Amino acid sequence: MAKKVAVIGAGVSGLISLKCCVDEGLEPTCFERTEDIGGLWRFKENVEDGRASIYQSVITNTSKEMSCFSDFPMPEDFPNFLHNSKLLEYFRIFAKKFDLLKYIQFQTTVLSVKRCPDFSSSGQWEVFTESKGKEQSAIFDAIMVCSGHHILPRIPLESFPGIERFKGQYFHSRQYKNPDGLEGKQVLVIGIGNSASDIAVELSKKASQVFISTRQGSWVLSRISDCGYPWDMVFHTRFRSMLRNVLPRAVQKWMLERQMNQWFHHENYGLEPQNKYLMKEPVLNDDLPSRILYGAIKVKSRVTELTETSAIFEDGTVEEDIDVIVFATGYTFSFPFLEDSLVKVEDNMVSLYKYMFPPHLEKATLACIGLIQPLGSIFPTVELQARWVTRVFKGLCTLPSERAMMEDIIKRNKNRIDLFGESPSQILQTNYIDYLDELAAEIGAKPDLLSLLFKDPKLAVKLYFGPCNSYQYRLVGPGRWEGAKSAILSQKQRMLTPLKTRTLEPASNFPVSLLLKILGLLAVALAFFF
Ligand SMILES: Cc1cc2nc3c(=O)[nH]c(=O)nc-3n(C[C@H](O)[C@H](O)[C@H](O)COP(=O)(O)OP(=O)(O)OC[C@H]3O[C@@H](n4cnc5c(N)ncnc54)[C@H](O)[C@@H]3O)c2cc1C
Ligand SMILES: *[C@@H]1O[C@H](CO)[C@@H](O)[C@H](O)[C@H]1NC(C)=O
């Protein structure tokens, strides 16, 4: 009999989990608290309790070719970075194509998930739900927790003495929808993540002045990289990832700093990160440096105190007449429906094996999907997580002993701190390609470049030097997809198509490179004969 799996949440993580369950012949039921799919990516004018909330202008920071699911490229005409409504459209076509909606029970909240009395032998769970005032429960063989981690705002008010005196308005970035009502105001944005920068830039076009306060600073990257390619298609290649892994730390540091300062000198703009050598998530923002250059945004250090109307900063400077403070200070997460001991954050560390499995359970029948912050797109990441988890549930893959899992968790956390630092905002941060490869290896879907080099050298070169996108994990192993190779070879075209909106006359100039080659050959011939 097919195993029954409860999927909690129908955001991106929930949708891909459903598909993987179906692919593996499991029998999923998805519980979604709201009336629709998409989770975070379904924009609403109002903020809802218990649900992620985004601003109207959110655009993806990872490109379409790097963000799509591995056997379902985005439509060719979709832009490379997508407005939230466009990304939601992709999830809708995806859900339709794989017929996923029929597994989802909407407007059904999971209240609690409890181990069955015979858990140590059956591994089963009882799931208690509530739908339109009616409570129910059902037994499942396994659980995929896909409830997201951008719901609970973190506002460290204790670090802002005087906030209770402040006469202006203040709110968390989660409350921010658009600049309406903030025209002509003096706004102070706290934090320098992606949201903080987006909000500061957007407000700076309407407000009288925007300040952005950061203790740590940050590298800021443009979405546009070498030759106009999306940043992640250039940054996330196997070749570059290998360099980042093997080069001595000193060379790496030098390269990182050089690369990051190519666009503008962060020091001159007051943005230079406190610890320059951490791979702490960069901010992706094409406008922030120009808004700073125009004086529309002023970068300030940490706030040490607030008064009724002003902010005092660490360097002793004071900004008067602040009307509004936006706390873009990130999120914390919790799983109110799980027993406390299952997913714990202790000593700044999440005690989950590979960010998914609680190591102390007798049976590996519960996993978190999407509780992670990779340096690249989360979509291919959650897909590989779900592919592995469903194979573990099915008994085709097994987990190591509890002790080995704990050792791995501790070691992984040490590496994480080395690379990304100790800030609580970095607790879920992981490397990109290394993590994907690790999961793919578990299910036997990691491409073997060496043997490919002999069989299909052109493809092997593309895999190594080209963007490491999700199609690479559909070339071999379970879940192999016939279209994977052609998707890899045609990605450049899909990247270029949406840009070709103006028909250009076919180039009529003489092929200079050919001319140079002929001249070169002539020169060699001449040198040879005379
Ligand atoms: C502003 C912003 C921009 C981002 N941009 C990018 C990007 O460009 N690229 C990228 O890779 N990542 C990005 N991310 C990361 C983001 O985490 C992922 O894109 C992704 O959407 C997370 O999906 P999820 O399904 O895990 O969670 P969510 O989208 O939060 O979905 C969780 C779902 O679970 C439901 N739920 C919760 N609790 C319960 C319950 N008890 N019972 C039933 N249902 C429940 C919720 O209603 C919701 O539908 C961004 C994040 C933010 C905040
Ligand atoms: C994109 O932005 C979101 C929201 O700030 C963040 O969680 C995610 O890690 C970012 N992704 C990358 C690759 O920077």
XYZ file of N, CA and C and ligand atoms in Angstrom, residues 8-14 31-34 38-41 52 54 58 60-62 108-110 146-148 150 195 337 376-379, ligand 1:
155
model
N 2.710 19.995 4.796
C 2.130 21.144 5.499
C 2.532 22.437 4.812
N 1.593 23.061 4.102
C 1.838 24.312 3.393
C 1.888 24.090 1.889
N 1.294 25.027 1.134
C 1.298 24.916 -0.333
C 2.009 26.099 -0.978
N 3.128 26.502 -0.345
C 4.022 27.459 -1.000
C 4.887 26.675 -1.985
N 6.003 27.257 -2.377
C 6.896 26.585 -3.316
C 7.343 25.232 -2.767
N 7.741 25.216 -1.501
C 8.252 23.979 -0.913
C 7.166 22.909 -0.909
N 5.947 23.299 -0.586
C 4.842 22.349 -0.551
C 4.531 21.807 -1.940
N -1.999 20.268 3.368
C -2.869 21.163 4.128
C -2.362 22.585 3.986
N -3.208 23.448 3.496
C -2.812 24.852 3.319
C -3.808 25.734 4.058
N -3.219 26.587 4.918
C -4.054 27.439 5.754
C -4.893 28.430 4.935
N -4.337 28.974 3.862
C -5.048 30.002 3.087
C -5.863 29.359 1.971
N 1.097 29.204 -3.519
C 2.099 30.245 -3.795
C 2.810 30.778 -2.560
N 2.185 30.635 -1.377
C 2.830 31.096 -0.144
C 3.254 32.541 -0.263
N 4.506 32.750 0.078
C 5.114 34.071 0.085
C 4.902 34.852 -1.211
N 4.837 34.168 -2.325
C 4.824 34.843 -3.628
C 3.442 35.329 -4.052
N 3.530 34.837 5.404
C 4.550 35.759 4.924
C 3.876 36.894 4.174
N 4.766 40.196 1.465
C 5.781 40.890 0.659
C 5.267 42.238 0.177
N 8.302 43.447 -5.192
C 9.341 42.405 -5.081
C 9.621 41.754 -6.434
N 12.376 38.840 -8.189
C 13.292 37.781 -7.744
C 14.736 38.280 -7.775
N 15.540 37.752 -6.886
C 16.975 38.068 -6.928
C 17.777 36.910 -7.536
N 17.083 35.885 -7.995
C 17.748 34.775 -8.686
C 17.080 34.666 -10.055
N -7.226 25.033 5.468
C -7.088 24.007 6.498
C -5.757 24.224 7.213
N -5.837 24.511 8.486
C -4.633 24.802 9.257
C -4.204 23.571 10.043
N -2.933 23.273 9.999
C -2.420 22.191 10.829
C -2.201 22.733 12.237
N 6.465 22.209 5.322
C 6.766 23.194 4.271
C 6.115 24.520 4.609
N 6.174 24.917 5.899
C 5.358 26.060 6.322
C 6.087 27.395 6.268
N 7.333 27.412 5.752
C 8.001 28.694 5.523
C 8.678 29.260 6.745
N 9.509 32.930 6.800
C 9.506 34.395 6.727
C 8.190 34.924 7.269
N 15.530 43.172 1.470
C 14.303 43.949 1.673
C 14.621 45.376 2.078
N 3.155 23.889 15.559
C 2.409 22.624 15.520
C 3.284 21.405 15.831
N 22.316 30.654 -3.520
C 21.671 30.747 -4.838
C 20.173 30.574 -4.686
N 19.521 30.192 -5.755
C 18.067 30.107 -5.724
C 17.572 28.985 -4.803
N 16.476 29.268 -4.126
C 15.952 28.258 -3.209
C 15.147 27.191 -3.940
N 14.676 27.482 -5.136
C 13.742 26.553 -5.787
C 14.390 25.216 -6.166
C 10.955 39.312 0.059
C 11.523 37.963 -0.262
C 12.069 37.739 -1.524
C 12.624 36.488 -1.842
N 13.174 36.326 -3.080
C 13.724 35.135 -3.414
C 14.288 34.921 -4.722
O 14.272 35.794 -5.574
N 14.845 33.730 -5.000
C 14.872 32.731 -4.068
O 15.405 31.674 -4.375
N 14.330 32.898 -2.830
C 13.766 34.062 -2.482
N 13.221 34.230 -1.228
C 13.258 33.097 -0.278
C 11.872 32.408 -0.033
O 12.023 31.778 1.176
C 11.491 31.416 -1.096
O 11.406 32.080 -2.332
C 10.191 30.604 -0.968
O 9.094 31.333 -1.427
C 9.836 29.982 0.336
O 8.744 29.101 0.099
P 8.119 28.132 1.183
O 7.119 27.311 0.474
O 9.195 27.409 1.895
O 7.422 29.077 2.258
P 6.155 30.054 2.080
O 6.132 30.653 0.758
O 6.138 30.951 3.271
O 4.888 29.075 2.144
C 4.468 28.458 3.346
C 2.999 28.070 3.207
O 2.620 27.281 4.339
C 1.339 27.694 4.797
N 1.257 27.365 6.233
C 2.033 27.849 7.242
N 1.684 27.302 8.419
C 0.669 26.445 8.156
C -0.130 25.573 8.976
N 0.061 25.467 10.295
N -1.094 24.836 8.367
C -1.315 24.918 7.033
N -0.591 25.722 6.224
C 0.384 26.482 6.774
C 1.307 29.184 4.508
O -0.011 29.661 4.422
C 2.063 29.249 3.159
O 1.193 29.137 2.066
C 12.635 35.448 -0.883
C 12.107 35.686 0.384
C 11.547 36.929 0.702
C 10.986 37.143 2.082
